[in-house]
Every structure is written in structure tokens, then in C-alpha cells.
Coordinates of N, CA, C and O in Angstrom, one line a residue:
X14 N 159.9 89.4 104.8 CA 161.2 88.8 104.6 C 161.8 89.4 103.4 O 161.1 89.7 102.5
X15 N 163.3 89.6 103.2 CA 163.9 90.5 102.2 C 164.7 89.8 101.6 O 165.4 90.3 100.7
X16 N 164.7 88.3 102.1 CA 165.7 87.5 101.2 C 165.2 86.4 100.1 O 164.3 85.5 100.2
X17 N 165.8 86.6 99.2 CA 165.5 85.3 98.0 C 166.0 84.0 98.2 O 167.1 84.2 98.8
X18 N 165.8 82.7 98.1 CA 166.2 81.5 98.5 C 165.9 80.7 97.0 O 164.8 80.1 96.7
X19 N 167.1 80.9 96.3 CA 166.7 80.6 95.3 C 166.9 79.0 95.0 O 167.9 78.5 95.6
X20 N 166.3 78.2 94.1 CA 167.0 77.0 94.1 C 166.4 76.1 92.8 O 165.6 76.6 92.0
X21 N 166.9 74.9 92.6 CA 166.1 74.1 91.5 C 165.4 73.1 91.7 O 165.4 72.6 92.8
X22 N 164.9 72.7 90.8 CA 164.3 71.8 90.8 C 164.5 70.6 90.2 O 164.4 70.9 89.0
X23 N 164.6 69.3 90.3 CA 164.6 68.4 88.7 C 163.3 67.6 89.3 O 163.0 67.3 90.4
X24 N 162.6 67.4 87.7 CA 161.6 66.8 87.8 C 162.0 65.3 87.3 O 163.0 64.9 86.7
X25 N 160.9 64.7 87.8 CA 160.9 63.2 87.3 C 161.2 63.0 86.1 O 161.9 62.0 85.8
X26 N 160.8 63.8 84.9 CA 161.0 63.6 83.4 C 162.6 63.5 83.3 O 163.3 62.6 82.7
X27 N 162.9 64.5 83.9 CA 164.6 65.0 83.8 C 164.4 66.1 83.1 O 165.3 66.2 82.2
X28 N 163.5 67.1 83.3 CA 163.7 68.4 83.0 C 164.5 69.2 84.3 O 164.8 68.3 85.1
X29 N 164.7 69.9 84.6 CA 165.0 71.4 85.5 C 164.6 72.5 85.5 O 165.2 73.3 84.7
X30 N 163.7 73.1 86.3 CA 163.2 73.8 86.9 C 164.1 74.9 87.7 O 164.4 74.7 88.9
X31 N 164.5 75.8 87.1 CA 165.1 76.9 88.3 C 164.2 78.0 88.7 O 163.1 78.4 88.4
X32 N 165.1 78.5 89.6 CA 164.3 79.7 90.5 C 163.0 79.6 90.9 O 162.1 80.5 90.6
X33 N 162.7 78.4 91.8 CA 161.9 78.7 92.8 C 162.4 79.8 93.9 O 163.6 80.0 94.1
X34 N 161.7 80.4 94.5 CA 162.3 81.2 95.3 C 161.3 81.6 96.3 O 160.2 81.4 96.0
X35 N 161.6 82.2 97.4 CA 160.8 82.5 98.5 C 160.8 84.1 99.0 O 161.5 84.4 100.0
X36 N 160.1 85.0 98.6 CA 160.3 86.8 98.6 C 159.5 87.5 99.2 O 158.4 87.8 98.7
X37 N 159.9 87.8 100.3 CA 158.8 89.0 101.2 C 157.9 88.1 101.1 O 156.9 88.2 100.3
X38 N 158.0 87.1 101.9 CA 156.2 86.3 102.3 C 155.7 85.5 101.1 O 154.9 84.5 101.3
X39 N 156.0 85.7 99.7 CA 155.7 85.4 98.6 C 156.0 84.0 98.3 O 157.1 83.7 98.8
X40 N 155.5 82.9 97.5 CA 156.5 81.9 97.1 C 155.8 82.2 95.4 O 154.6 82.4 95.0
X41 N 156.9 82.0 95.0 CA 157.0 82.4 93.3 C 158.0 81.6 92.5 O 159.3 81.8 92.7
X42 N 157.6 80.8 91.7 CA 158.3 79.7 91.0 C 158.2 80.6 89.3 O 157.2 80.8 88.6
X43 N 159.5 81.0 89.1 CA 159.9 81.2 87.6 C 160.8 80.4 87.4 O 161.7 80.0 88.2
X44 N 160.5 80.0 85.6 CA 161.1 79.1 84.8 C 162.2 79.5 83.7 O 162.6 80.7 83.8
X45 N 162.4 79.1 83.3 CA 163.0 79.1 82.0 C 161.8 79.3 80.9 O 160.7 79.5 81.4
X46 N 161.9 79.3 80.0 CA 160.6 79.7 78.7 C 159.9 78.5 78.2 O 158.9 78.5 77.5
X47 N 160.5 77.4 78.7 CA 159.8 76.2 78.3 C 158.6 76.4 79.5 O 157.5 76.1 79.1
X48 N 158.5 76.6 80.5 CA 157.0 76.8 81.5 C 156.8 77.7 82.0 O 157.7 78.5 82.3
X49 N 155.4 77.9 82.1 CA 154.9 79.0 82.5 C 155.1 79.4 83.9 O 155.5 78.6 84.7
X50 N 154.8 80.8 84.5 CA 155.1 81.4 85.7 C 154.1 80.9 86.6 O 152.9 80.8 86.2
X51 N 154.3 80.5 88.0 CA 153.2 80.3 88.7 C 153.7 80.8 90.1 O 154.6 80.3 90.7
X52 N 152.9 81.9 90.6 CA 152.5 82.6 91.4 C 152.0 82.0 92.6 O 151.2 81.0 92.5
X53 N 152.4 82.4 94.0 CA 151.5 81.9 94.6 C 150.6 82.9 95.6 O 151.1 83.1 96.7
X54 N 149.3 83.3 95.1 CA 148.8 84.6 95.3 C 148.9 85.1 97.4 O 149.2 86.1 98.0
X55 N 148.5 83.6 97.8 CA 148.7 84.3 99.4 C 149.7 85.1 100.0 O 150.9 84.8 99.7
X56 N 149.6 86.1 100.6 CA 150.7 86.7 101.5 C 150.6 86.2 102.6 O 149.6 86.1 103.2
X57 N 152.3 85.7 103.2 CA 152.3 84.8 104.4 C 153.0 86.1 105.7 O 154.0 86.8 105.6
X58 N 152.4 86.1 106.4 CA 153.3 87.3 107.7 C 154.8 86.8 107.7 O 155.7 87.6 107.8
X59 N 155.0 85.6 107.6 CA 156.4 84.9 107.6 C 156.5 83.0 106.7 O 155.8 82.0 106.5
X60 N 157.5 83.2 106.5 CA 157.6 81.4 106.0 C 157.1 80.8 106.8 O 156.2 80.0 106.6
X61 N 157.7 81.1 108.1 CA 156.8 80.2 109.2 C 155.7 79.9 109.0 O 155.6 78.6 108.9
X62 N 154.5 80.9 108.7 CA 153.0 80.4 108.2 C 152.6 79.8 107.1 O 151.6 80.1 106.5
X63 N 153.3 79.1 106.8 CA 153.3 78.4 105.5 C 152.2 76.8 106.7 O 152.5 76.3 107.8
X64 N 151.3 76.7 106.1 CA 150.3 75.7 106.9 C 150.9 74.4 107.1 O 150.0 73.5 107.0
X65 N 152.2 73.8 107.3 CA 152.6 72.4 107.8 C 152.5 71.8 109.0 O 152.4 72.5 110.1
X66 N 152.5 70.7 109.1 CA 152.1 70.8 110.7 C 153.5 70.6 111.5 O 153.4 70.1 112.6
X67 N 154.7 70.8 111.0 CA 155.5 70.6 111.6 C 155.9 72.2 111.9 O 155.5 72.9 111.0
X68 N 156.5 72.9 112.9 CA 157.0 74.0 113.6 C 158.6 74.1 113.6 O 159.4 73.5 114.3
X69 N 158.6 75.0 112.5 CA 160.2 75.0 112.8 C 160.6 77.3 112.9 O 160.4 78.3 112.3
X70 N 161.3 77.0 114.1 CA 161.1 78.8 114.1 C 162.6 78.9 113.9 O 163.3 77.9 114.2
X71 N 163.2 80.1 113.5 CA 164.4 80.8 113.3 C 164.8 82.2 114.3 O 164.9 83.2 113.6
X72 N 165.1 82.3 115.3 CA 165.5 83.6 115.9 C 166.7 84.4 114.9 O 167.9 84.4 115.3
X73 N 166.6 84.8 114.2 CA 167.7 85.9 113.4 C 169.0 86.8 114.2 O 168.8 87.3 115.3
X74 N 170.0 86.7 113.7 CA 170.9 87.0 113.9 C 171.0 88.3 115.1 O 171.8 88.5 115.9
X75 N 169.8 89.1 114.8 CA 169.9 90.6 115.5 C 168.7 90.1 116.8 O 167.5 89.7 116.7
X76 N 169.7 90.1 118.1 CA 169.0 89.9 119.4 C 168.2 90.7 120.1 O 168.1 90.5 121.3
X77 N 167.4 91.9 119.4 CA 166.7 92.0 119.4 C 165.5 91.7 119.2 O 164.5 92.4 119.6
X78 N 165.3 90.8 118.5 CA 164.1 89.7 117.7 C 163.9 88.9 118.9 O 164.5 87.8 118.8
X79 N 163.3 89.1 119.8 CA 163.1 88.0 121.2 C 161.3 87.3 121.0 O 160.6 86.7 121.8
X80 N 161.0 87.5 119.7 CA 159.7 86.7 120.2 C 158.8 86.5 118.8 O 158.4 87.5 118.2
X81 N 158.6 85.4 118.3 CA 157.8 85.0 116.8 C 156.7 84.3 117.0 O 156.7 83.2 117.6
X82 N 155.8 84.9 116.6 CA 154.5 83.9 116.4 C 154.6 83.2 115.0 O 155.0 83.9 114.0
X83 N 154.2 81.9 114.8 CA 153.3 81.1 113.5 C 152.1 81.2 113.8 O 151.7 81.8 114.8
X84 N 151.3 80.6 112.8 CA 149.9 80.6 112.6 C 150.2 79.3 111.9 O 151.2 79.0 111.3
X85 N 148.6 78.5 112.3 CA 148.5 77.5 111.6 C 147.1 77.4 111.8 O 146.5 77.8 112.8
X86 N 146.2 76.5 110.7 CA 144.8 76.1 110.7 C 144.9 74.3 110.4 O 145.7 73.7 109.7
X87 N 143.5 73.8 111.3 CA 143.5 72.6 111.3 C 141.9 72.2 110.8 O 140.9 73.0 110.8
X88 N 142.1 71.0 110.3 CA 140.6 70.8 109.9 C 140.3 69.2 110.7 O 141.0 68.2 110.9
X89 N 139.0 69.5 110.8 CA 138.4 68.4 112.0 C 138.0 67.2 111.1 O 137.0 67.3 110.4
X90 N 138.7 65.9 110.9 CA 138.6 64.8 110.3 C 137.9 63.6 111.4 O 137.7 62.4 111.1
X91 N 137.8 64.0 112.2 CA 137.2 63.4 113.8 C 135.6 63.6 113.7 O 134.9 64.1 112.8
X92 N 135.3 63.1 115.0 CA 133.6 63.3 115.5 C 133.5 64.8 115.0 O 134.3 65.7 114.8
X93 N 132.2 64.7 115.0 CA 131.8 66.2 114.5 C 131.9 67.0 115.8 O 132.2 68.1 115.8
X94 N 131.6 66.2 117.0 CA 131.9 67.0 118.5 C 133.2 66.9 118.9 O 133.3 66.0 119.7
X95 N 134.4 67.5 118.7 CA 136.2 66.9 119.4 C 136.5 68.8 119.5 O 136.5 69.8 118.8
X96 N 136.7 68.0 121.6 CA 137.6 69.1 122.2 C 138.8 68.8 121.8 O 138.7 67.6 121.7
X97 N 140.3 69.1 121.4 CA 141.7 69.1 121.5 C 142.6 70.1 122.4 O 142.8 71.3 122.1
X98 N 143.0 69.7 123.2 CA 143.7 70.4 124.4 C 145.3 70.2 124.3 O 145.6 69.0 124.5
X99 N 146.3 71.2 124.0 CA 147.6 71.9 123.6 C 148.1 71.4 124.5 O 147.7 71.7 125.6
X100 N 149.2 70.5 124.4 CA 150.2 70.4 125.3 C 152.0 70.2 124.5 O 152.4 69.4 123.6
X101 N 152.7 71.2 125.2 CA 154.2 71.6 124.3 C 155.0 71.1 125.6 O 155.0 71.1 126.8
X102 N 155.6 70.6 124.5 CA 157.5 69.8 125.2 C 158.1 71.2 125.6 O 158.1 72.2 124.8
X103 N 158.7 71.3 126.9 CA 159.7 72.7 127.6 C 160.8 72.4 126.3 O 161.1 71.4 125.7
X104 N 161.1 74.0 126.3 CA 162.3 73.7 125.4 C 163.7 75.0 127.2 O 163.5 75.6 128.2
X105 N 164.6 74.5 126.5 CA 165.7 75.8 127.6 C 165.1 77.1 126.9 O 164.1 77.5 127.4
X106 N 165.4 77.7 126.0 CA 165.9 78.6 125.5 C 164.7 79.8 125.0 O 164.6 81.0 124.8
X107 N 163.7 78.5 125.0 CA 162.3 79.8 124.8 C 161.0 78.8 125.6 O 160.8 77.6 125.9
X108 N 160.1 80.2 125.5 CA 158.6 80.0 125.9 C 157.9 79.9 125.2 O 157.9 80.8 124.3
X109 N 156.9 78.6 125.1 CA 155.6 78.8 124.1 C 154.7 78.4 124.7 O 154.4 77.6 125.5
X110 N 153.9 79.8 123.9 CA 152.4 79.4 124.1 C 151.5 79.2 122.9 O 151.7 79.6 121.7
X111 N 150.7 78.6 123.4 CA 149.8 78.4 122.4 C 148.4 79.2 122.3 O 147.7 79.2 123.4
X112 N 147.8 79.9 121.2 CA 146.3 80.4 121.6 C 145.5 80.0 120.4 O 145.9 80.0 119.2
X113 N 144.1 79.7 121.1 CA 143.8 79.1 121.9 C 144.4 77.9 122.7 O 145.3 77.2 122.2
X114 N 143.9 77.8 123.9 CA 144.6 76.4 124.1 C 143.8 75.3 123.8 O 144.5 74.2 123.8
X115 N 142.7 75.2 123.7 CA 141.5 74.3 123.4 C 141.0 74.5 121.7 O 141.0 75.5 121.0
X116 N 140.6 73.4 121.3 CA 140.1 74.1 119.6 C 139.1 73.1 120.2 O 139.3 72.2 121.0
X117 N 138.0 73.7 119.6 CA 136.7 73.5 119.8 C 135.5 73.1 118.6 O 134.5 73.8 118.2
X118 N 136.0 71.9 118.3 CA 134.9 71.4 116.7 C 133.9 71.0 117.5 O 133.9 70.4 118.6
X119 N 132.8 71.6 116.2 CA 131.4 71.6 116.3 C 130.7 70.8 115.2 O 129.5 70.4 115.3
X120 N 131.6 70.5 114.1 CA 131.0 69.9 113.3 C 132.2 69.3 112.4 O 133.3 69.7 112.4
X121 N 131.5 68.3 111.5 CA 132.9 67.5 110.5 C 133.2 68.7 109.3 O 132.4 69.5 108.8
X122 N 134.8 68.5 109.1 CA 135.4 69.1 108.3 C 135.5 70.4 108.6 O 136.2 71.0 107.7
X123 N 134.9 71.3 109.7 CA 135.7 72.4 110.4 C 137.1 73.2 110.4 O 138.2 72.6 110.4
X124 N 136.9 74.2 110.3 CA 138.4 74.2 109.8 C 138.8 75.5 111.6 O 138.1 76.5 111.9
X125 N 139.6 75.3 112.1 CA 139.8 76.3 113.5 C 141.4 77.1 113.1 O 142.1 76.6 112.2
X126 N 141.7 77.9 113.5 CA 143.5 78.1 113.4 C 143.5 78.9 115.1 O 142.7 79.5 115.8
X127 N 145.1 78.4 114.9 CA 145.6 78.6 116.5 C 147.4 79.2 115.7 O 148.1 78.8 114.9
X128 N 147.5 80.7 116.9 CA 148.7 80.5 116.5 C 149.7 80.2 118.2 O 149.3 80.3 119.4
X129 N 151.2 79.9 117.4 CA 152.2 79.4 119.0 C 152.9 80.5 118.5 O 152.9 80.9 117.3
X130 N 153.7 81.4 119.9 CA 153.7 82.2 120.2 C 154.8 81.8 121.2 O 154.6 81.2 122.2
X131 N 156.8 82.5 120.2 CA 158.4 81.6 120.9 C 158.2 82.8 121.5 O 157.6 83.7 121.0
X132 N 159.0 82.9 122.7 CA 159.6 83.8 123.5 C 160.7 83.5 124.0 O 160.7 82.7 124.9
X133 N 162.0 84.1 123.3 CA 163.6 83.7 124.1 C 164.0 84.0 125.5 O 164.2 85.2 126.0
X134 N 164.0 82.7 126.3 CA 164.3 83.5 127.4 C 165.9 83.1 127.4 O 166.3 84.0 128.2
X135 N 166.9 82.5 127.0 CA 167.9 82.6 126.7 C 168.5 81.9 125.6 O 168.5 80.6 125.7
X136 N 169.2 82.8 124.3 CA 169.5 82.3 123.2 C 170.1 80.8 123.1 O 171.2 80.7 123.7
X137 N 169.7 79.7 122.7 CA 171.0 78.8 122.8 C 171.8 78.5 121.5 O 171.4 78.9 120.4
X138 N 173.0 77.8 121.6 CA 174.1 77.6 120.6 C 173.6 76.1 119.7 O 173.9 76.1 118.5
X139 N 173.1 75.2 120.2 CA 172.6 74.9 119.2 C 170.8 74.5 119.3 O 170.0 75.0 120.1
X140 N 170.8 73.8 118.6 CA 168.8 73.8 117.8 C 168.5 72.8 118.8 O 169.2 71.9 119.2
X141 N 167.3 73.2 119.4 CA 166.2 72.6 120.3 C 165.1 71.9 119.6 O 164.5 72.6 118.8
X142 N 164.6 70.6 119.8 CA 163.7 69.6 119.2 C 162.8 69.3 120.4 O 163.1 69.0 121.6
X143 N 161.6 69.5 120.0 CA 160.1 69.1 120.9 C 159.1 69.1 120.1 O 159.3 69.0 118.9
X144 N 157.6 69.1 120.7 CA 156.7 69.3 119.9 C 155.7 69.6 120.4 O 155.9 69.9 121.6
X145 N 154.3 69.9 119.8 CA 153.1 69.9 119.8 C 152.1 69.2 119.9 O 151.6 68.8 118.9
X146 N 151.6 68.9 121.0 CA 150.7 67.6 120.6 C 149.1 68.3 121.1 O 148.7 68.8 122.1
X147 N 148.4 68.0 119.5 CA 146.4 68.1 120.7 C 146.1 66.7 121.1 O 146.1 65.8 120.4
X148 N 145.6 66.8 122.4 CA 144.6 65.7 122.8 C 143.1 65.9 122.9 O 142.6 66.9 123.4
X149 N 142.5 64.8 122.3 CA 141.0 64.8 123.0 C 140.6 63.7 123.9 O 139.4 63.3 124.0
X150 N 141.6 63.1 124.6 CA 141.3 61.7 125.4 C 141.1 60.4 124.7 O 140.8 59.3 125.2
X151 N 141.3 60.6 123.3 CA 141.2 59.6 122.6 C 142.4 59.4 121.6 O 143.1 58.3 121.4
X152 N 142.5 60.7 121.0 CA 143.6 60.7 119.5 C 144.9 61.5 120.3 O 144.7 61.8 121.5
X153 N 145.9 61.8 119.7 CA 146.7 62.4 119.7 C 147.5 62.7 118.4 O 148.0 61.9 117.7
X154 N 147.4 64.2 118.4 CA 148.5 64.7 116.7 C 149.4 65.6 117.0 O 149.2 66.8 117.2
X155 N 150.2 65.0 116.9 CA 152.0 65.6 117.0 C 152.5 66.8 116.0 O 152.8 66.8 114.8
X156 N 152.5 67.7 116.7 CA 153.7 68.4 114.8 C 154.8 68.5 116.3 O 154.8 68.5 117.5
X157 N 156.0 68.6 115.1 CA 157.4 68.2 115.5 C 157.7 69.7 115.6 O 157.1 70.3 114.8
X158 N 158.5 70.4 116.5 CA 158.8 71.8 116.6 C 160.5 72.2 116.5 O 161.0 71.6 117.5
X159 N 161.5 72.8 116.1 CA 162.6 73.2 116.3 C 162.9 74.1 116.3 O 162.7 74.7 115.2
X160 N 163.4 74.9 117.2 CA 164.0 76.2 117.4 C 165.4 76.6 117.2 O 166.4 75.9 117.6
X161 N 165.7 77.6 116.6 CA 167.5 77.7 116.0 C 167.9 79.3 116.7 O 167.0 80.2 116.8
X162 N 168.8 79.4 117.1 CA 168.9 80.6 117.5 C 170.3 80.9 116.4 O 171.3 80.3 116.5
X163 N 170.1 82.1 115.6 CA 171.1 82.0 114.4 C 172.8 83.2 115.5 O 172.5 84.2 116.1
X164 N 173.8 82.8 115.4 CA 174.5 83.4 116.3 C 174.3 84.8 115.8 O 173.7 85.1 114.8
X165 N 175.1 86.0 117.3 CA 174.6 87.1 116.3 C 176.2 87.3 115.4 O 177.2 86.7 115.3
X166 N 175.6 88.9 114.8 CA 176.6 88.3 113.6 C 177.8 89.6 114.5 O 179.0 89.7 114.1

């Protein structure tokens, strides 16, 4: 990613914090001279993979961009034995899959990652709301998903 998103911060003290910012995959918080710089060493393929469990994807202005994967990793707070089986709300305007479709804990505190995988089958004009849910026949955990398709320019 080639864009900066720069913005501030105010803290509870009532200091301010500027230029957090978001750079080629990077997130990088510089201050002013009263605090120190803090880096944040991972490189992400996209914002997208920033590990939340909510899903929110962006189609970009240039329509040739027809298809974005996220990544995400989950950790097993369940039985040390829990199948979870992928099931996504239709959206119009794209396809998702999910891979794996099954996460497969073997033991407590496991950590698995699965990425979802948009495919536009036709742009829409405004933002599409669904989700993600795993089951294991007992639990169910939601992340909230939205899709934007940015007009082209």
C-alpha cells in the first residue's frame, strides 16, 4: 500500500499524539519529541491482515482489482478437541471463500490461521454487510464482514 493515513491522537492525560500513520503494510506511530518512536516491526500483505476478527475489504478504484484475500489466525480457548466449520452470509456483489473450511484444534490454546478469499462478481454502489461465523455444534463466533466497492475514478 502507497498511502499514508495520517491522524492524531489525544490521550486521556490530554496530551496529543500526531502521526500515527499506516505505510506500505507498516503501522508506525511518530511523535512529537516529548515520545518516543514506536515501530511496528510486522509486515502485513495488506491492512486487511491486521488480525481483528471483524472483515472489512475495500475493492479500489481501478476495476481491475477483482479479487482480495485477508488472513487471519485464531486461538483455541475451547475443548482441546473443537472442529469449527465456516459458514458466510451471500453477499450480491462478491464471492467468498473461505480456506480452510474446517479448523481443526487438537489441543488448548492452539493457534490455526485461515484466509477468506472476495471475488467481484459484480461491483456494487453501495457497502454490503454479512458475516463469518465458525460452528462446532455447540459455540458459534461471528466476525462481522463489509465489502465497499470504491467507484472507479
Amino acid at each position: 500500500m502507497d498511502r499514508d493515513f495520517p491522524a492524531t491522537v489525544k490521550l486521556g492525560n490530554g496530551r496529543t499524539i500526531t502521526g500515527v500513520s499506516l505505510y506500505r503494510g507498516r503501522m508506525k506511530l511518530s511523535t512529537n519529541n516529548q515520545y518516543p518512536v514506536v515501530s511496528c516491526k510486522n509486515n502485513l500483505a495488506s491492512p486487511g491482515d491486521v488480525n481483528y476478527p471483524a472483515l472489512s475489504v475495500v475493492f479500489p478504484e481501478r476495476t481491475n482489482v477483482s479479487v482480495l484475500t485477508l488472513h487471519r489466525t485464531v486461538t483455541n480457548v475451547g475443548p482441546a478437541v473443537s472442529n469449527y466449520h465456516a459458514i458466510v452470509s451471500p453477499f450480491k456483489g462478491a464471492y467468498v471463500k473461505v480456506e480452510p473450511l474446517t479448523l481443526k484444534f487438537t489441543k488448548a490454546n492452539q493457534k490455526l490461521s485461515y484466509k477468506i478469499i472476495f471475488t467481484t462478481k459484480s461491483r456494487q454502489a453501495v457497502p454490503e454487510f454479512g458475516g463469518l461465523v465458525w460452528k462446532d455444534g455447540v459455540h458459534r463466533v461471528r466476525s462481522p464482514i463489509v465489502v465497499v466497492w470504491l467507484p472507479p475514478l
